[in-house]
Coordinates of C-alpha atoms in Angstrom, one line a residue:
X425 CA -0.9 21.8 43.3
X426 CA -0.7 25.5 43.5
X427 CA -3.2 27.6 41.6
X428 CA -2.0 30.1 38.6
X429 CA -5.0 32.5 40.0
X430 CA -3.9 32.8 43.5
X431 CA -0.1 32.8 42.3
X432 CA -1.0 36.4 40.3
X433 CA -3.2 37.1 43.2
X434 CA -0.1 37.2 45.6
X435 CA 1.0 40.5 43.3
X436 CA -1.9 42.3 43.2
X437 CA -2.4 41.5 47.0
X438 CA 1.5 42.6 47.4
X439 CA 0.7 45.6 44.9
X440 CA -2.2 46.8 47.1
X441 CA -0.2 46.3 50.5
X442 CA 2.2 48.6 48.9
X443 CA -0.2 51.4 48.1
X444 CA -1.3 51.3 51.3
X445 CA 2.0 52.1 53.0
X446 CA 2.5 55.0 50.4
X447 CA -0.7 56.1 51.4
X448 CA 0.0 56.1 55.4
X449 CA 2.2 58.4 54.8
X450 CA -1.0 61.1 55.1
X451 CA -0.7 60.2 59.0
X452 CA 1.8 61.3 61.2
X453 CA 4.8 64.1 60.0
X454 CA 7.9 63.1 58.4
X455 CA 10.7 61.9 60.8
X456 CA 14.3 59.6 58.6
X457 CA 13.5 56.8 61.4
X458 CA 9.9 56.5 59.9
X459 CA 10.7 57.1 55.9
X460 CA 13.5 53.8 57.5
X461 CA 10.6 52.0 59.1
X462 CA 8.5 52.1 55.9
X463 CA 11.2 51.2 53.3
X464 CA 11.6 48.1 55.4
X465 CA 8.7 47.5 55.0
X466 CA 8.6 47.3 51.5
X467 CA 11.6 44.7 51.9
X468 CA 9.7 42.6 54.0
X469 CA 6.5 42.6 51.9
X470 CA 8.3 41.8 48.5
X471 CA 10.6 39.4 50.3
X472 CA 7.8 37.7 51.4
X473 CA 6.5 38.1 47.6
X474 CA 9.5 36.3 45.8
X475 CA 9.5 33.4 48.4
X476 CA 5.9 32.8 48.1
X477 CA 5.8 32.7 44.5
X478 CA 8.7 31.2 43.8
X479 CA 7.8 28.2 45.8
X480 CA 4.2 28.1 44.4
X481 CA 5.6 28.3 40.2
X482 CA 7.8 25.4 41.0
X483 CA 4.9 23.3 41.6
X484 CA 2.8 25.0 38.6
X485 CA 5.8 24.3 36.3
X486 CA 6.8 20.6 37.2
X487 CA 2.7 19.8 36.9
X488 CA 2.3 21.6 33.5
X489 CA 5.5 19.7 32.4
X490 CA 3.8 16.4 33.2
X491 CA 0.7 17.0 31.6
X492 CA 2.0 18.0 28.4
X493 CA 3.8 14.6 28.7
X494 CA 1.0 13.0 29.6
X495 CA -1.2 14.6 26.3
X496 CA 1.0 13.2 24.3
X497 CA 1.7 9.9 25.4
X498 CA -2.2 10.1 25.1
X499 CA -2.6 11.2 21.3
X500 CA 0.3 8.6 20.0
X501 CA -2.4 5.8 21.5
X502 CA -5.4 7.5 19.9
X503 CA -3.6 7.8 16.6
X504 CA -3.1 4.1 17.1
X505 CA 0.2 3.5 18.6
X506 CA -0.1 0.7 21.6
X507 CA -0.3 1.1 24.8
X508 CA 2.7 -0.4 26.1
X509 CA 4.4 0.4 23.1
X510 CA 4.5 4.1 24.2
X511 CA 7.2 4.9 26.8
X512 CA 5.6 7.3 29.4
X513 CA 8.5 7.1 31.9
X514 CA 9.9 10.5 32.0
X515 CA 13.4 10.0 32.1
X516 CA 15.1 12.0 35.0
X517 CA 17.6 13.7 33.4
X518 CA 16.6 14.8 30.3
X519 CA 13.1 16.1 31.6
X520 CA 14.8 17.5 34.9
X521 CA 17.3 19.5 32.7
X522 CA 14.0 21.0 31.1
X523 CA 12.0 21.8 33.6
X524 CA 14.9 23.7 35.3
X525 CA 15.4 25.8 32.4
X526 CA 12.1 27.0 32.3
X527 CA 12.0 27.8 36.0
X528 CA 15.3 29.9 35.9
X529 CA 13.7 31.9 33.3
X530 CA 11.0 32.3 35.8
X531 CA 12.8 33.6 38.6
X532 CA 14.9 35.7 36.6
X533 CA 11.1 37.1 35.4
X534 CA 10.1 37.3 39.3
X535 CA 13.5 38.7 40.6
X536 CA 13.4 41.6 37.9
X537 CA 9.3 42.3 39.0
X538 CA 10.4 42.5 42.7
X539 CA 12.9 44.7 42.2
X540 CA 11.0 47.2 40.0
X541 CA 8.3 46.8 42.7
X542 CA 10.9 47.8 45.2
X543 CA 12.5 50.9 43.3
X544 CA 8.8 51.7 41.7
X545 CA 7.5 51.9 45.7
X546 CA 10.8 53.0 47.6
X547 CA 10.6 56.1 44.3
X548 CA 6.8 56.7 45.2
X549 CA 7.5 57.5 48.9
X550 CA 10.7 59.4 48.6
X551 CA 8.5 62.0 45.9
X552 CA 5.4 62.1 48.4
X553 CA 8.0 63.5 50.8
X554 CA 10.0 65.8 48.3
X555 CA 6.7 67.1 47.1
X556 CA 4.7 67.8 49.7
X557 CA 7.5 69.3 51.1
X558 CA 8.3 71.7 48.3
X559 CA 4.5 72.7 48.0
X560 CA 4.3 73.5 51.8
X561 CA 7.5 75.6 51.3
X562 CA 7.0 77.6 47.9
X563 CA 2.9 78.0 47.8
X564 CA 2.5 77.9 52.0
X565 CA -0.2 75.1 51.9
X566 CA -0.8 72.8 55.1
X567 CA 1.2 69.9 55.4
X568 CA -1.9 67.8 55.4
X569 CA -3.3 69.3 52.5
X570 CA 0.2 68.9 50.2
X571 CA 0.7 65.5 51.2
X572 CA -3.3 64.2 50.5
X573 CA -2.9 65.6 47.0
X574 CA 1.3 64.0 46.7
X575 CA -0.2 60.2 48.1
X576 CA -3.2 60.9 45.3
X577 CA -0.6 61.4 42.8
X578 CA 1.2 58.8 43.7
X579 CA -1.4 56.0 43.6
X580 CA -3.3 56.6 40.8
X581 CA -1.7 53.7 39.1
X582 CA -0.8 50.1 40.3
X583 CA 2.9 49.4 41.3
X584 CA 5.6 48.5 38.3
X585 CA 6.3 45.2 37.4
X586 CA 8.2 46.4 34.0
X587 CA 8.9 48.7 32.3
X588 CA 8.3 48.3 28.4
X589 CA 10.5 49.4 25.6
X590 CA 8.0 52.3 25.1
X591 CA 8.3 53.2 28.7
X592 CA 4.9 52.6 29.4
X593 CA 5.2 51.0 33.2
X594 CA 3.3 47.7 33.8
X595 CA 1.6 46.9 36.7
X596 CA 3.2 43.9 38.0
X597 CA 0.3 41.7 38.3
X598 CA -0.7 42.3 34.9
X599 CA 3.4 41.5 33.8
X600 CA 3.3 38.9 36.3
X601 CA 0.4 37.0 34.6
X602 CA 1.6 37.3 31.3
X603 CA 5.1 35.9 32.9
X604 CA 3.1 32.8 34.5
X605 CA 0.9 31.8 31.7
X606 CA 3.7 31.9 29.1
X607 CA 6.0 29.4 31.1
X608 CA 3.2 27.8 31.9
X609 CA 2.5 26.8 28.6
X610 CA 5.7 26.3 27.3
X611 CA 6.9 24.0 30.4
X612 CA 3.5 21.8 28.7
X613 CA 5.0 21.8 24.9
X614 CA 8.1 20.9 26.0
X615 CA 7.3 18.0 27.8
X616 CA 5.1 16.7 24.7
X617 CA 7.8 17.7 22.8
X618 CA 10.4 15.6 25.0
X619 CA 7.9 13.0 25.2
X620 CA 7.5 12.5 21.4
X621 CA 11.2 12.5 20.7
X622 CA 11.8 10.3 23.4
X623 CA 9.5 8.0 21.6
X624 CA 11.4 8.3 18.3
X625 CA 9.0 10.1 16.4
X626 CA 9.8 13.6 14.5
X627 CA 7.0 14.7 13.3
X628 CA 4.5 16.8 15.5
X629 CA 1.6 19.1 14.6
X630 CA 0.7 22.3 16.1
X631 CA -3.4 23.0 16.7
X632 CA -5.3 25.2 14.9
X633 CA -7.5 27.0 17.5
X634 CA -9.8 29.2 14.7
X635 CA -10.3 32.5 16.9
X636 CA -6.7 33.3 17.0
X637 CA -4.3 36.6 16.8
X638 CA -2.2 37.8 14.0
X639 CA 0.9 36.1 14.9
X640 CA -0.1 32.7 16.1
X641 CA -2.2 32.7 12.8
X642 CA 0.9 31.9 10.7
X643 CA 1.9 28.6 12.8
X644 CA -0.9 27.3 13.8
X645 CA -2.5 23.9 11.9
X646 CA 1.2 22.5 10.4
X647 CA 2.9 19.5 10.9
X648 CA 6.8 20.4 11.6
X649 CA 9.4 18.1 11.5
X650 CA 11.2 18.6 15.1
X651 CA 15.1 17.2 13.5
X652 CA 14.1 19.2 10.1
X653 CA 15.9 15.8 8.7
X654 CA 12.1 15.4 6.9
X655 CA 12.0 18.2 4.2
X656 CA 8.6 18.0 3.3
X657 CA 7.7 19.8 6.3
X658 CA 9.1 23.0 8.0
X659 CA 11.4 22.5 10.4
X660 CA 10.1 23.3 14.2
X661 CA 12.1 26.4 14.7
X662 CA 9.9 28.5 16.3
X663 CA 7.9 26.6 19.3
X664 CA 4.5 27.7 20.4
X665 CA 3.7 29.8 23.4
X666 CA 3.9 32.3 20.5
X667 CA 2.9 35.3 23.2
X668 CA 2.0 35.9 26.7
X669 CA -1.3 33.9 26.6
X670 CA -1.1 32.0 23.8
X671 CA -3.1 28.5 23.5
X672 CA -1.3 26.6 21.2
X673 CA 0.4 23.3 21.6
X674 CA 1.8 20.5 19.5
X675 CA 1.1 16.9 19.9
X676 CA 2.6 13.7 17.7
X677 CA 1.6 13.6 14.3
X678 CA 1.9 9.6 13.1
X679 CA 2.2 9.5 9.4
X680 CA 1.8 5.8 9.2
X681 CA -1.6 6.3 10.7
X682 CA -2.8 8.9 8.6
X683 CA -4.9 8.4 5.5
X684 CA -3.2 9.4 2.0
X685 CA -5.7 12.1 1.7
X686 CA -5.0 13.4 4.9
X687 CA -1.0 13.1 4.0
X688 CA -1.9 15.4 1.1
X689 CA -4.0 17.8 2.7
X690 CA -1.3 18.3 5.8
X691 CA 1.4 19.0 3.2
X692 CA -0.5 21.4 1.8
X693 CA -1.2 23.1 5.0
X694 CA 2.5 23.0 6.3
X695 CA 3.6 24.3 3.5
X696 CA 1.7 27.4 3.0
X697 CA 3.1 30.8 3.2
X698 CA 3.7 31.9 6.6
X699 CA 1.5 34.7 6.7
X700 CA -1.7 36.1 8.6
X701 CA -5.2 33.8 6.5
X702 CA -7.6 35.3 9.1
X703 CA -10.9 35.9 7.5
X704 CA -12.2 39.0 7.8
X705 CA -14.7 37.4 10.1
X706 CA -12.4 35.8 12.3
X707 CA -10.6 38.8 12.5
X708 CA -13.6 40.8 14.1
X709 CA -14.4 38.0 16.6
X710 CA -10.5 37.9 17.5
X711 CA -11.0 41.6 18.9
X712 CA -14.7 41.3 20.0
X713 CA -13.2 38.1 22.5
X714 CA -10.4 40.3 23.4
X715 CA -12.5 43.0 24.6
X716 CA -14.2 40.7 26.4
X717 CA -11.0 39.1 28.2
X718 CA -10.2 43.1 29.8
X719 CA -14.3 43.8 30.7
X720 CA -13.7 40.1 32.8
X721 CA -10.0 41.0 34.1
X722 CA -11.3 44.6 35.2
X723 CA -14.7 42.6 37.0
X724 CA -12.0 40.2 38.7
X725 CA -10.2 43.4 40.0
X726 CA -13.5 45.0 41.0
X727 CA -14.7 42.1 42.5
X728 CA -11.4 41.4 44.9
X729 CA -12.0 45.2 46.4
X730 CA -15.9 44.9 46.9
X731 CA -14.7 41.4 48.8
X732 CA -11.7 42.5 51.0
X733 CA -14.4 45.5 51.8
X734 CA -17.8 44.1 52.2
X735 CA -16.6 40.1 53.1
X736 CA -20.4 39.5 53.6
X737 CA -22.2 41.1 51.6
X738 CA -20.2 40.2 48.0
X739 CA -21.1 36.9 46.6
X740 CA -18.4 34.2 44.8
X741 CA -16.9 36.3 41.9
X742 CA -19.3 34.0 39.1
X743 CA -22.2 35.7 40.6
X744 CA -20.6 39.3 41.1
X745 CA -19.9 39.2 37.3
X746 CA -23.4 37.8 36.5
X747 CA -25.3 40.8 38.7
X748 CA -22.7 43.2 37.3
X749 CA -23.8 42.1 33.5
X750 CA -27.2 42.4 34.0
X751 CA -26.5 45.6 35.9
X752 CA -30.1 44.9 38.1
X753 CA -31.1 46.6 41.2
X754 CA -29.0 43.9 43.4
X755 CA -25.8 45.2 41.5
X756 CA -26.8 49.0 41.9
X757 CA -27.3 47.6 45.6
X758 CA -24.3 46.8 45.7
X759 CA -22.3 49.4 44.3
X760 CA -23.9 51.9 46.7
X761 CA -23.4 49.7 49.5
X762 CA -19.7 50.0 48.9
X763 CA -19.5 53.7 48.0
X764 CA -21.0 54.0 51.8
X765 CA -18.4 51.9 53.1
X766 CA -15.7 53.9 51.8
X767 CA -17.4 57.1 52.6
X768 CA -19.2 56.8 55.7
X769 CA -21.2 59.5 57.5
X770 CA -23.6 59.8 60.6
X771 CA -27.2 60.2 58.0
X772 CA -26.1 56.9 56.3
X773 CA -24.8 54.2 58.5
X774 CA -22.7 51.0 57.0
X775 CA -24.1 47.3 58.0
X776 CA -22.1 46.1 60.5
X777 CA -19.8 43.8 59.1
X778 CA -20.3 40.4 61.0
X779 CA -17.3 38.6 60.0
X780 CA -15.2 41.3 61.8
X781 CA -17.6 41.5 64.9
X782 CA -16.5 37.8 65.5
X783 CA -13.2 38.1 65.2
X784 CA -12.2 41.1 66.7
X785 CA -15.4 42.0 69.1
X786 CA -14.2 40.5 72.2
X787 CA -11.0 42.5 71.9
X788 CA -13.2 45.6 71.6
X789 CA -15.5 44.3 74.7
X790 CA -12.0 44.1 76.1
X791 CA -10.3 47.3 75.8
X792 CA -13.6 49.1 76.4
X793 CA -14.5 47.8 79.5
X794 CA -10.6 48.0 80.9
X795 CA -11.1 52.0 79.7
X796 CA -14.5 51.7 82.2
X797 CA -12.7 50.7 84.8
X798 CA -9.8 52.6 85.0
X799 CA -10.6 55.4 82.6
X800 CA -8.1 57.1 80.1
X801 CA -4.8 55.6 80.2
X802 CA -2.7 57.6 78.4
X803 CA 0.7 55.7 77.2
X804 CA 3.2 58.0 78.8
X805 CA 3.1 60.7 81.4
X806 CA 1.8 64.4 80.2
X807 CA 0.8 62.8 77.3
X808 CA -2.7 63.7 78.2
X809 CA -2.2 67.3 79.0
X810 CA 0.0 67.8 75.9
X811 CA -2.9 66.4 73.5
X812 CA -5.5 69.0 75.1
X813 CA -3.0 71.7 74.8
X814 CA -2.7 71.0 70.8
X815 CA -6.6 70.6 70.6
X816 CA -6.7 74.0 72.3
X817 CA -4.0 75.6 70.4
X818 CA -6.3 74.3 67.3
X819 CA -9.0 75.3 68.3
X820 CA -10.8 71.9 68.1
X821 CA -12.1 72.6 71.9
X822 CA -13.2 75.8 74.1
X823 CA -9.6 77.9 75.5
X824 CA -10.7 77.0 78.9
X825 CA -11.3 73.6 78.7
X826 CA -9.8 71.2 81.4
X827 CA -8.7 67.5 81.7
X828 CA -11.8 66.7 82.9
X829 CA -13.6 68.3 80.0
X830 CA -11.6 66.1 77.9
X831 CA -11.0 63.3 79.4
X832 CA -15.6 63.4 79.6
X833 CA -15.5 63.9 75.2
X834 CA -13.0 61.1 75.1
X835 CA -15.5 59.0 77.8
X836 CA -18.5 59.3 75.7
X837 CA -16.8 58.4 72.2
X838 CA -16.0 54.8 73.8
X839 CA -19.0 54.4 75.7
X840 CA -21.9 55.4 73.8
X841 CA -24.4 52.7 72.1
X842 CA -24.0 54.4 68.7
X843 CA -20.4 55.3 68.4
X844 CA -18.7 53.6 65.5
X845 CA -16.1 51.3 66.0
X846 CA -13.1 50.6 63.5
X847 CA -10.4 47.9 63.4
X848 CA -7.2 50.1 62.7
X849 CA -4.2 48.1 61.0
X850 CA -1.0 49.2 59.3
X851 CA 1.6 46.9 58.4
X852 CA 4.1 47.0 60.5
X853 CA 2.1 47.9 63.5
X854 CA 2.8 45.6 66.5
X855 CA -0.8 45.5 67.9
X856 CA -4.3 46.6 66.8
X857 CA -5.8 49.8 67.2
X858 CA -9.6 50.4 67.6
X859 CA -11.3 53.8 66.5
X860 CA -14.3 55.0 68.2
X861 CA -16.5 57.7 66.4
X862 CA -19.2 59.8 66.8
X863 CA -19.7 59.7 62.6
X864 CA -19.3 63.4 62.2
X865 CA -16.0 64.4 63.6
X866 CA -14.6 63.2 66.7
X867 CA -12.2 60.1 67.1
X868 CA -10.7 58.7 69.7
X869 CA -8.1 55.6 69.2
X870 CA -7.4 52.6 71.7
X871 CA -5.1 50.1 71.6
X872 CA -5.5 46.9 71.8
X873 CA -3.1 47.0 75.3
X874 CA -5.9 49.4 76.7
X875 CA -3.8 52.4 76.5
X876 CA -5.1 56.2 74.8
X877 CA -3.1 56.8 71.7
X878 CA -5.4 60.0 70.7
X879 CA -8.6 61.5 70.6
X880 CA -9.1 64.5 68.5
X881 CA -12.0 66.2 66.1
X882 CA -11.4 66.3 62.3
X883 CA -11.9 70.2 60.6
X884 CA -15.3 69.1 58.8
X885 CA -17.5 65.8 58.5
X886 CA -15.8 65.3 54.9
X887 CA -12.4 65.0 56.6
X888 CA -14.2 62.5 58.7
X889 CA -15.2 60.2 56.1
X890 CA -12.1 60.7 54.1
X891 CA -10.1 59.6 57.4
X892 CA -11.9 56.6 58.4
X893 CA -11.4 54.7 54.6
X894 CA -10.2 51.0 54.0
X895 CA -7.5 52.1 52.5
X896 CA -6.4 54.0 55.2
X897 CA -6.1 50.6 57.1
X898 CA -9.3 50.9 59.0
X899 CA -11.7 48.1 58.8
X900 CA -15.7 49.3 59.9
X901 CA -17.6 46.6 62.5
X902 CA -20.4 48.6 63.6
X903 CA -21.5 50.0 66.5
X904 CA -20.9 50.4 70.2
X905 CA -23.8 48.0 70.9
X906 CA -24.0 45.7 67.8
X907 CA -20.6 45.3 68.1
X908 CA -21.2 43.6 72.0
X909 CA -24.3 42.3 70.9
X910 CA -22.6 40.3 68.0
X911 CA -19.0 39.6 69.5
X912 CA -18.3 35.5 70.5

């Protein structure tokens, strides 16, 4: 069966992917075929989105349906009913119809969050553009300089899944899991609800949880009559989930089974206005657990970033939210250990990150020891000689430097022990790329078919740092040497 968790993960992974194309846009100028190349991409990764999770909340939907079925078969026996007294076939067309109506209110839920995702992420790289543009034009700023601060802008917040009545735009993992959960739960009363009708009982009583919000408070602990043809009880008009997350279900209530005293007490209960009768206490715990739920749902996020970064280093998520609440050295370890990774300089090396020596070391080995042997091989011809021509014109290198000169920076970058290497990967990028630094300012970039793509110095070892992020899809494995010490 498909997991809710790793159903929402698929939008905050989807989310981040998006971001990250936004944020390419820092590389490279502005060209209509590549503002074309990177909507597509957006298409492709939300297309990819909607087929994934579509398939995946079928399954959580049918297997949420069953076991509410299942409950409720199970509390008619332990009220006393007999076992094969109780039918627990579910009847194909009756529970088919249901189930189906919950999932088309699901993918009318997913469709609408993909396409805000699309027009939320198409929106955020046409205004990079537009920005940047107008910035370098009206206050004269560098093109590099306009667009950093326009892709900043334009990530501070995850991508929209909705937008809410009050405007406010919700991320669409956040709306996603509220969307998930709801059905969820509602796919599981209605098949105990089916499941008792089908049995011919009427009567069915929702659970009273204690800790509970404002709104479920007025429903929960009644017996309802389902046909409202028993008026001693309030009809079953309004069905629990009452809200995005809510925990309530109903389950059979058999009068003949129940004491008189109980009887008495349960039409007092139903009966009762329908209004909040929180305690004051239960109030106070109500928003003390709630607090509580967004400290763990902000760990969870935290935790998924410290793991895509530092895979070996980060423990299971139960641990990271143990060291985090104790907030020990191991945590403060941690949290430096990943401030280095995503701003790296010569003084203070990152760990070499093992998991990505072994998978992509040999290609490194690879393309290194094919640029031995033959040297730079530049992808077309002049290519070379126009690259050291900018870097002159720049003034990144001496006036009167030659290809040799250059061709000799770009020869010790990839072939010095100590350089650092970097995995470089943007979605839609047809190969890898691998990065070779000398940890202050000079890069030069290989790819994976052996052939020179660049090799140029960034303005200050800031800019270095700043270029050479996760973010920016490059990946850190370590150095010249532990990368060939530790490679397959």
């Amino acid at each position: 069966m498909a997991d809710a968790d790793k159903l929402i993960a698929l939008y905050t992974q989807a989310g981040e992917r998006l971001i990250q194309l936004i944020r390419s846009l820092e590389l490279g100028s502005y060209t209509q075929r590549r503002k074309e190349r990177l909507l597509k991409q957006i298409d492709e990764i939300l297309s990819e989105l909607t087929d994934g999770s579509a398939q995946s909340v079928s399954e959580l939907l049918a297997e949420a349906y069953k076991a509410g079925s299942r409950e409720a078969s199970s509390s008619m026996m332990t009220q006393g009913m007999v076992e094969n007294q109780v039918n627990t076939v579910l009847e194909p067309i009756i529970h088919q119809q249901a189930v189906q109506a919950i999932m088309d209110d699901t993918f009318i839920r997913i469709l609408e969050a993909t396409d805000n995702m699309s027009q939320d992420a198409k929106r955020r790289v046409e205004e990079v553009v537009r920005t940047a543009m107008e910035r370098m034009l009206t206050e004269g700023i560098s093109r590099r300089e306009a667009t950093k601060e326009a892709v900043a802008k334009m990530t501070e917040q995850g991508i929209t899944g909705i937008i809410a009545k009050n405007g406010a735009r919700i991320p669409a993992d956040k709306y996603m899991n509220g969307v998930v959960q709801y059905n969820l739960r509602k796919a599981h009363v209605t098949g105990a609800e089916n499941t008792i009708v089908q049995n011919g009982l009427d009567l069915v009583y929702v659970n009273s949880v204690g800790i509970t919000c404002e709104y479920c408070a007025k429903y929960q602990g009644r017996v309802y009559s389902v046909s409202g043809n028993d008026s001693r009880f309030p009809k079953l008009e309004i069905r629990p989930p009452y809200h995005a997350h809510c925990v309530h279900s109903i389950s059979a209530w058999i009068e003949e089974y129940q004491s008189p005293d109980e009887v008495e007490r349960m039409l007092v209960a139903s009966n009762r206005p329908f209004i909040d009768n929180r305690t004051e206490a239960n109030i106070r715990r109500y928003n003390e657990i709630q607090r509580d739920k967004a400290r763990k749902n902000e760990t969870r996020k935290q935790w998924m970033r410290y793991k895509a970064l530092l895979p070996n280093d980060t423990p299971d998520l139960r641990t990271f939210a143990s060291m985090k609440a104790r907030g020990g050295q191991a945590y403060k370890d941690l949290q430096e250990l990943f401030r280095k990774a995503n701003v790296i300089n010569k003084e203070t090396l990152l760990p070499k990150n093992v998991e990505a020596i072994k998978t992509y070391g040999r290609n490194v080995i690879m393309v290194k020891d094919q640029f031995t042997l033959n040297g730079p091989v530049w992808k077309r011809p002049g290519l070379a000689e126009s690259h050291l021509a900018k870097r002159i014109k720049r003034k990144h290198v001496p006036p009167d430097w030659t290809m040799q000169e250059y061709d000799g920076k770009i020869t010790q970058l990839i072939t010095d022990p100590s350089s650092q290497v970097y995995r470089y990967r943007q979605e839609g990028f047809e190969q890898d790329y691998y990065v070779f630094g000398d940890g202050d300012k000079w890069i030069a970039i290989l790819g994976q078919d052996g052939m020179m793509e660049t090799a140029f110095p960034l303005d200050k070892p800031s800019d270095y740092r700043n270029y050479l992020t996760i973010d920016k899809g490059n990946t850190y494995m370590g150095t010249v040497k532990e990368v060939e010490e530790g490679a397959d």
